[in-house]
Each structure stands twice: as structure tokens, then as C-alpha cells.
Short mmCIF file of C-alpha atoms and ligand atoms in Angstrom, two decimals:
data_model
loop_
_atom_site.label_atom_id
_atom_site.label_comp_id
_atom_site.label_asym_id
_atom_site.label_seq_id
_atom_site.Cartn_x
_atom_site.Cartn_y
_atom_site.Cartn_z
CA MET G 1 52.13 -62.26 20.11
CA ALA G 2 50.02 -61.37 17.10
CA LEU G 3 46.38 -61.18 17.90
CA PRO G 4 43.73 -62.19 15.39
CA LEU G 5 41.98 -59.33 13.66
CA THR G 6 38.27 -58.95 13.64
CA GLY G 7 35.95 -56.81 11.62
CA CYS G 8 38.41 -55.94 8.86
CA PRO G 9 36.49 -55.22 5.63
CA ARG G 10 39.28 -56.94 3.81
CA ASP G 11 38.74 -60.19 5.73
CA GLY G 12 40.92 -62.89 4.29
CA ASN G 13 43.28 -60.44 2.66
CA CYS G 14 44.52 -58.60 5.66
CA PRO G 15 47.94 -59.66 6.93
CA ARG G 16 46.90 -61.12 10.26
CA ASP G 17 49.98 -59.95 12.01
CA GLY G 18 48.70 -56.93 13.81
CA ASN G 19 50.33 -54.63 11.26
CA CYS G 20 47.33 -53.90 9.16
CA PRO G 21 48.22 -50.85 7.04
CA ARG G 22 44.85 -49.29 7.82
CA GLU G 23 45.52 -49.79 11.48
CA SER G 24 48.74 -47.87 11.17
CA GLN G 25 47.13 -45.07 9.14
CA GLN G 26 43.90 -44.46 11.00
CA GLY G 27 43.75 -46.58 14.08
CA GLY G 28 45.95 -44.33 16.13
CA ALA G 29 43.90 -41.33 15.25
CA ALA G 30 40.71 -43.21 15.98
CA GLU G 31 41.96 -44.16 19.41
CA ALA G 32 43.23 -40.72 20.22
CA ALA G 33 40.21 -38.86 19.01
CA PRO G 34 37.17 -38.40 21.21
CA PRO G 35 34.18 -40.48 20.13
CA GLY G 36 32.33 -37.41 18.94
CA LEU G 37 34.95 -36.73 16.26
CA LEU G 38 34.91 -40.21 14.77
CA ARG G 39 32.19 -39.50 12.28
CA GLY G 40 33.58 -39.85 8.83
CA LEU G 41 36.45 -42.20 9.72
CA ARG G 42 36.33 -45.53 7.97
CA PRO G 43 36.31 -48.83 9.90
CA VAL G 44 39.70 -49.82 11.22
CA CYS G 45 41.30 -53.23 11.58
CA ARG G 46 41.88 -54.02 15.19
CA PRO G 47 43.10 -57.08 17.06
CA SER G 48 40.34 -58.84 18.97
CA GLY G 49 40.07 -57.78 22.57
CA GLN G 50 41.47 -54.30 21.80
CA GLY G 51 38.38 -52.31 21.13
CA ALA G 52 38.99 -48.62 20.86
CA ARG G 53 37.48 -46.34 23.41
CA GLY G 54 33.81 -45.86 22.69
CA LEU G 55 33.82 -48.62 20.02
CA PRO G 56 32.01 -51.90 20.57
CA GLU G 57 34.05 -54.92 19.79
CA GLY G 58 33.00 -56.97 16.84
CA GLY G 59 33.07 -60.72 16.71
CA PRO G 60 34.76 -62.73 13.99
CA GLY G 61 33.33 -61.97 10.58
CA GLN G 62 31.45 -58.88 11.75
CA ALA G 63 32.05 -55.44 10.37
CA PRO G 64 33.31 -53.05 13.01
CA GLN G 65 30.95 -50.35 14.17
CA LEU G 66 31.88 -46.82 15.05
CA ALA G 67 30.08 -45.03 17.79
CA PRO G 68 27.49 -42.65 16.32
CA MET G 69 28.05 -38.99 16.98
CA PRO G 70 25.83 -37.70 19.79
CA ARG G 71 22.79 -35.89 18.42
CA ALA G 72 23.75 -32.74 20.28
CA LEU G 73 26.96 -32.52 18.25
CA LEU G 74 25.33 -33.03 14.87
CA PRO G 75 24.40 -30.07 12.62
CA PRO G 76 20.64 -29.39 12.67
CA SER G 77 20.15 -30.44 9.05
CA THR G 78 21.82 -33.79 9.52
CA ALA G 79 20.74 -34.75 13.04
CA GLY G 80 18.86 -38.00 12.86
CA MET G 81 19.74 -38.52 9.20
CA CYS G 82 23.38 -39.45 9.18
CA ALA G 83 24.06 -43.10 9.84
CA PRO G 84 27.38 -43.95 11.43
CA ALA G 85 28.63 -45.32 8.13
CA CYS G 86 27.99 -42.13 6.16
CA GLY G 87 31.17 -40.25 5.37
CA ARG G 88 32.32 -36.70 5.30
CA ARG G 89 31.61 -36.52 1.56
CA ALA G 90 27.90 -37.26 1.97
CA GLY G 91 27.58 -34.68 4.73
CA GLY G 92 29.44 -32.17 2.59
CA ARG G 93 27.08 -32.74 -0.32
CA ARG G 94 24.07 -32.11 1.91
CA TRP G 95 25.56 -28.91 3.20
CA ARG G 96 26.33 -27.71 -0.32
CA TRP G 97 22.79 -28.47 -1.53
CA ALA G 98 21.27 -26.80 1.51
CA TRP G 99 23.46 -23.76 0.96
CA ARG G 100 22.55 -23.54 -2.74
CA TRP G 101 18.84 -23.95 -1.96
CA ARG G 102 18.92 -21.20 0.64
CA ARG G 103 20.89 -18.91 -1.66
CA GLY G 104 18.40 -19.53 -4.50
CA ALA G 105 15.42 -18.89 -2.23
CA ALA G 106 16.98 -15.65 -0.99
CA ALA G 107 17.60 -14.46 -4.58
CA LEU G 108 14.00 -15.33 -5.53
CA ALA G 109 12.60 -13.45 -2.54
CA LEU G 110 14.75 -10.42 -3.38
CA GLY G 111 13.56 -10.43 -6.99
CA LEU G 112 9.91 -10.69 -5.97
CA GLY G 113 10.34 -7.86 -3.50
CA ARG G 114 11.84 -5.60 -6.16
CA ALA G 115 9.07 -6.47 -8.64
CA LEU G 116 6.39 -5.68 -6.06
CA ALA G 117 8.09 -2.41 -5.15
CA ALA G 118 8.27 -1.40 -8.83
CA ARG G 119 4.61 -2.30 -9.27
CA ARG G 120 3.65 -0.18 -6.29
CA ARG G 121 5.70 2.78 -7.51
CA ALA G 122 3.86 2.61 -10.84
CA ARG G 123 0.56 3.18 -9.05
CA ARG G 124 1.39 6.62 -7.68
CA GLU G 125 1.58 9.38 -10.20
CA VAL G 126 0.83 13.05 -10.70
CA LEU G 127 -0.40 14.30 -14.08
CA PHE G 128 -0.30 17.95 -15.08
CA PHE G 129 -2.39 19.65 -17.73
CA PRO G 130 -2.73 21.12 -20.31
CA SER G 131 -1.81 17.91 -22.03
CA PRO G 132 0.31 18.36 -25.16
CA PRO G 133 -1.53 17.35 -28.34
CA ARG G 134 -0.87 13.64 -28.87
CA CYS G 135 -2.68 10.93 -30.75
CA THR G 136 -4.83 8.72 -28.51
CA GLU G 137 -6.45 6.80 -31.35
CA ALA G 138 -3.88 4.01 -31.34
CA LEU G 139 -4.29 3.53 -27.58
CA LEU G 140 -8.10 3.38 -27.74
CA ALA G 141 -8.13 1.17 -30.85
CA GLN G 142 -5.78 -1.27 -29.15
CA ALA G 143 -8.04 -1.36 -26.07
CA GLU G 144 -11.08 -2.00 -28.26
CA ALA G 145 -9.40 -4.87 -30.12
CA PRO G 146 -6.82 -6.41 -27.80
CA GLY G 147 -4.54 -8.82 -29.57
CA ALA G 148 -5.17 -7.31 -33.00
CA ALA G 149 -2.19 -6.25 -35.06
CA PRO G 150 -1.47 -2.54 -34.49
CA ARG G 151 -2.40 -0.39 -37.45
CA PRO G 152 -0.63 2.85 -38.30
CA CYS G 153 -2.75 5.85 -37.42
CA PRO G 154 -3.16 8.31 -40.30
CA CYS G 155 -3.83 11.32 -38.07
CA PRO G 156 -1.37 14.25 -38.22
CA LEU G 157 -0.93 14.37 -34.41
CA PRO G 158 2.41 13.32 -32.92
CA HIS G 159 2.43 9.93 -31.20
CA GLY G 160 3.85 9.52 -27.72
CA GLU G 161 3.07 9.81 -24.03
CA SER G 162 0.88 12.59 -22.69
CA SER G 163 -1.08 13.32 -19.53
CA LEU G 164 -4.32 12.46 -21.32
CA GLY G 165 -2.78 9.21 -22.55
CA ARG G 166 -1.69 8.30 -19.01
CA LEU G 167 -5.17 9.10 -17.68
CA LEU G 168 -6.70 6.87 -20.34
CA ARG G 169 -4.32 4.03 -19.49
CA HIS G 170 -5.26 4.19 -15.80
CA LEU G 171 -8.97 4.10 -16.68
CA LEU G 172 -8.52 1.25 -19.14
CA SER G 173 -6.77 -0.81 -16.46
CA ALA G 174 -10.22 -1.39 -14.87
CA ARG G 175 -11.26 -5.03 -14.74
CA ARG G 176 -14.20 -5.05 -12.32
CA SER G 177 -15.57 -1.58 -11.59
CA LEU G 178 -15.29 2.10 -12.41
CA ASP G 179 -16.96 4.73 -10.23
CA LEU G 180 -17.01 8.25 -11.71
CA CYS G 181 -17.99 11.36 -9.79
CA LEU G 182 -17.62 14.26 -12.23
CA PHE G 183 -18.86 17.81 -12.40
CA ALA G 184 -18.43 18.11 -16.20
CA PHE G 185 -17.79 15.31 -18.67
CA SER G 186 -17.51 16.16 -22.36
CA SER G 187 -14.14 14.71 -23.50
CA PRO G 188 -14.87 12.36 -26.45
CA GLN G 189 -11.76 10.25 -25.77
CA LEU G 190 -12.59 9.73 -22.09
CA GLY G 191 -16.25 9.04 -22.94
CA ARG G 192 -15.16 6.44 -25.50
CA ALA G 193 -12.93 4.74 -22.92
CA VAL G 194 -15.76 4.57 -20.36
CA ARG G 195 -18.20 3.05 -22.88
CA LEU G 196 -15.50 0.56 -23.89
CA LEU G 197 -15.14 -0.56 -20.28
CA HIS G 198 -18.92 -0.93 -19.98
CA ARG G 199 -18.96 -3.17 -23.07
CA ARG G 200 -16.10 -5.16 -21.59
CA GLY G 201 -18.29 -5.99 -18.58
CA VAL G 202 -16.84 -3.53 -16.09
CA ARG G 203 -19.52 -2.19 -13.71
CA VAL G 204 -19.60 1.55 -14.41
CA ARG G 205 -21.51 4.06 -12.25
CA VAL G 206 -21.60 7.81 -12.85
CA LEU G 207 -22.46 10.67 -10.50
CA THR G 208 -22.68 14.11 -12.08
CA ASP G 209 -24.11 17.60 -11.92
CA ALA G 210 -27.68 18.11 -13.20
CA GLN G 211 -26.94 21.46 -14.87
CA TYR G 212 -23.67 20.55 -16.60
CA MET G 213 -24.83 17.16 -17.84
CA ALA G 214 -27.31 18.93 -20.10
CA LEU G 215 -24.73 21.14 -21.84
CA ARG G 216 -23.89 20.67 -25.49
CA GLY G 217 -21.21 18.04 -26.06
CA SER G 218 -21.79 16.33 -22.72
CA GLN G 219 -20.89 12.64 -22.68
CA ILE G 220 -23.63 11.82 -20.14
CA GLY G 221 -26.27 11.25 -22.84
CA PRO G 222 -24.15 8.70 -24.80
CA LEU G 223 -23.24 6.97 -21.55
CA ARG G 224 -26.91 6.59 -20.63
CA LEU G 225 -27.75 5.40 -24.13
CA ALA G 226 -25.07 2.73 -23.73
CA GLY G 227 -26.85 1.51 -20.58
CA ILE G 228 -24.56 3.02 -17.96
CA PRO G 229 -26.41 4.10 -14.79
CA VAL G 230 -26.10 7.83 -14.10
CA ARG G 231 -27.33 9.68 -11.03
CA HIS G 232 -27.25 13.44 -10.52
CA ASP G 233 -27.98 16.09 -7.96
CA GLN G 234 -31.11 18.18 -7.71
CA GLU G 235 -29.70 21.06 -5.77
CA SER G 236 -28.84 24.64 -6.61
CA GLY G 237 -25.20 24.03 -5.66
CA TYR G 238 -22.90 22.12 -7.98
CA MET G 239 -21.90 18.52 -7.66
CA HIS G 240 -18.36 19.73 -8.12
CA HIS G 241 -16.28 16.58 -7.47
CA LYS G 242 -13.83 15.31 -10.08
CA PHE G 243 -12.69 11.87 -9.12
CA ALA G 244 -12.74 8.27 -10.29
CA VAL G 245 -12.08 4.97 -8.50
CA VAL G 246 -10.83 2.03 -10.56
CA ASP G 247 -11.58 -1.49 -9.27
CA GLY G 248 -12.00 -0.10 -5.76
CA ARG G 249 -8.19 0.14 -5.54
CA LEU G 250 -6.98 3.12 -7.59
CA LEU G 251 -8.02 6.73 -6.99
CA ILE G 252 -7.84 9.39 -9.72
CA THR G 253 -8.60 12.87 -8.43
CA GLY G 254 -7.64 16.49 -8.93
CA SER G 255 -8.74 19.79 -10.37
CA LEU G 256 -9.35 18.50 -13.90
CA ASN G 257 -12.82 18.61 -15.40
CA TRP G 258 -13.12 15.88 -18.02
CA THR G 259 -13.62 18.34 -20.85
CA THR G 260 -11.58 19.03 -23.97
CA GLN G 261 -11.29 22.67 -22.91
CA ALA G 262 -9.68 21.75 -19.58
CA ILE G 263 -7.47 18.99 -21.02
CA GLN G 264 -6.04 21.12 -23.81
CA ASN G 265 -5.99 24.63 -22.32
CA ASN G 266 -6.17 24.74 -18.53
CA ARG G 267 -3.50 24.34 -15.91
CA GLU G 268 -4.81 21.38 -13.93
CA ASN G 269 -3.50 18.54 -11.82
CA VAL G 270 -4.54 14.93 -11.34
CA LEU G 271 -3.25 12.67 -8.61
CA VAL G 272 -3.28 8.90 -9.14
CA THR G 273 -2.78 6.77 -6.05
CA ASP G 274 -3.52 3.32 -4.70
CA ASP G 275 -3.09 4.45 -1.09
CA ALA G 276 -5.85 2.44 0.59
CA GLU G 277 -6.62 5.15 3.14
CA TYR G 278 -7.48 7.70 0.44
CA VAL G 279 -9.16 5.18 -1.86
CA THR G 280 -11.46 4.05 0.95
CA ALA G 281 -12.40 7.61 1.90
CA PHE G 282 -13.36 8.48 -1.68
CA LEU G 283 -15.24 5.21 -2.16
CA ASP G 284 -17.24 5.90 1.00
CA GLU G 285 -18.08 9.38 -0.29
CA PHE G 286 -19.15 7.92 -3.62
CA GLU G 287 -21.47 5.38 -1.99
CA ARG G 288 -22.96 8.07 0.25
CA ILE G 289 -23.75 10.36 -2.70
CA TRP G 290 -24.92 7.43 -4.83
CA GLU G 291 -27.61 6.67 -2.25
CA GLU G 292 -28.44 10.34 -1.75
CA TYR G 293 -29.01 10.77 -5.50
CA ASN G 294 -31.21 7.69 -5.76
CA PRO G 295 -33.97 8.56 -8.31
CA ALA G 296 -36.52 7.28 -5.83
CA ASN G 297 -35.71 10.37 -3.80
CA TYR G 298 -36.04 12.90 -6.65
CA ALA G 299 -38.59 15.60 -5.95
CA PHE G 300 -38.67 17.79 -9.05
CA PHE G 301 -42.35 18.32 -8.81
CA PRO G 302 -44.36 19.55 -5.87
CA GLN G 303 -46.33 16.99 -3.94
CA GLY G 304 -49.73 16.27 -5.47
CA HIS G 305 -48.76 17.50 -8.95
CA LYS G 306 -50.59 15.56 -11.71
ZN1 LIG A 401 -3.07 9.13 -34.53
#
């Protein structure tokens, strides 16, 4: 005896003889499969009174309902989101989007990591002197007028990288502060760069040696005239340091005196590093000497001298 069908989405068109083609194609699988594997199967025509295992029976005119997959069996990204009616295609699209998103995020993280590593490598460098004769005019002119069209330099010097050029670039990278602790300072190019930074608003402080700052060609006078604070020793021994700290993050130190003689003729070395342990140690030393050389503590004249 043919039983009436209920819940067929093709109500009115289904041959009500119990031989619904969808029944024959999917019903058997739906009955044989455990409830947890029914997700994705479409509703099936079924004679009334013959509900499949795990499927509630629907009354006349009602769409059949499949048992939802237990939450424990759902993938984490779809648990709680997938209604019983959603099909395998919708779940597949979610998985594909999730996979693409994760792959894109991984590629982005990898790129950022490489960029940061390259940036860090660029902040550790050793410079050796004497520096070959190279033009630094173009570099300094560009720093003095950023954004201006580069002009050809008429000087006869070759143009290209040099240790002095690299040293200038590291100094000119300052944005907030420049602390100099130098025994001798007479290089016109380095003096020009320091005054440029001062005009740019960078806080510049200079510690130097009282005897060498008075020598002919010293840059200390022009720095003071520009308004840069300079403090010096008052001892018989030399203030013999040769280091600079840029923005409290980059240390420049070595054997090099900042003089044309040393830059062009001497064998010298300069280490450039952003290693925080070294930068902090040199900054602490600078602050200690800066306070020690406070002019309020100068005692050039004996007590009571008028
Ligand atoms: Zn030139």
C-alpha cells in the first residue's frame, strides 16, 4: 500500500506512490548513515510514519528537518554557525576563505619579519679609515634642503660611498637628540652636519677636551656660536673619548678623532651599533660626565680671587 508522502519540497508534483526519485537516490543513504554524517544531505521524500533514524517526522505540508550535527563533530570554525539546512558547498567556501586568510596573514607576518631583520642589520656597521677622498657636498646639501631637486656638484672629487659619507649619514639620521663626547673636533663636514641638526631642532650636546677645543680649526667655537651647549673638562688629563649617541638608540664609537687629519690619513675604526646594552652604557657615561663638567662646578680661579 502506498503511503502518503510528507515534507517533500516538491509537494504537489511528487508522484505519491512511494517511489519518489529523490527517495531512491538519497533516502537509502540517509537511513544508513549515522545522524552525524547527515549534514549536507538535502531533504528526502519519505512516506508518513517512516521517519528515518534520528529524523523527526514532519506533518503534512511541513518541510522535513534533518538532525543537526552534534557540536562536538563540527569543525571549530563552523560550530554554532552552520544551520542544518546549510550544505557542503557553504561549508567548503568558509574553509577556503579561512585558509586563504590564514595563508595571507602568514605571508604578511613573514614579510614584516624580514623587513625588520633587514632594518636591524643596517644598524650594525664597522667603518675603517682613512676614508678615500669622496665628495660629501651632495649629501650635506641634500640634508640641508630635503625635497629640493639634486644639483650636480662641480667639485673634482669622485662621488660615491665612503666611510666619512657613512658616518655623516648615521649622524644625519638623528631626529630627537645627538650627544657628542669628543676629544678633538675639527672636521668641517662633520661640524656642518652637527650645526644642521641643531637648526633642524635636534637637541645637541657636546662634551670635549679643554686643551684641544682651543686649537686652530676646532669646530667647537662655531658650534657654540650656533647656540649648541658645550661642556669641557678642567683637568690635566685629556677628555679622550670619541663617541656619539644618536636619538638615544644608536652608538657611534671607535678610535677616530673627528679631524680631517685622522679621517684622511690615519688608520682608524668606528663601530656603529644599536645594541641597547652598549648604547645604555655610553649614554650613562655621557650623563655622568655632563653633570661633572657642569660650569657651576668650574674652579679655574682660586677661592677669593677678585
Ligand atoms: Zn662634489
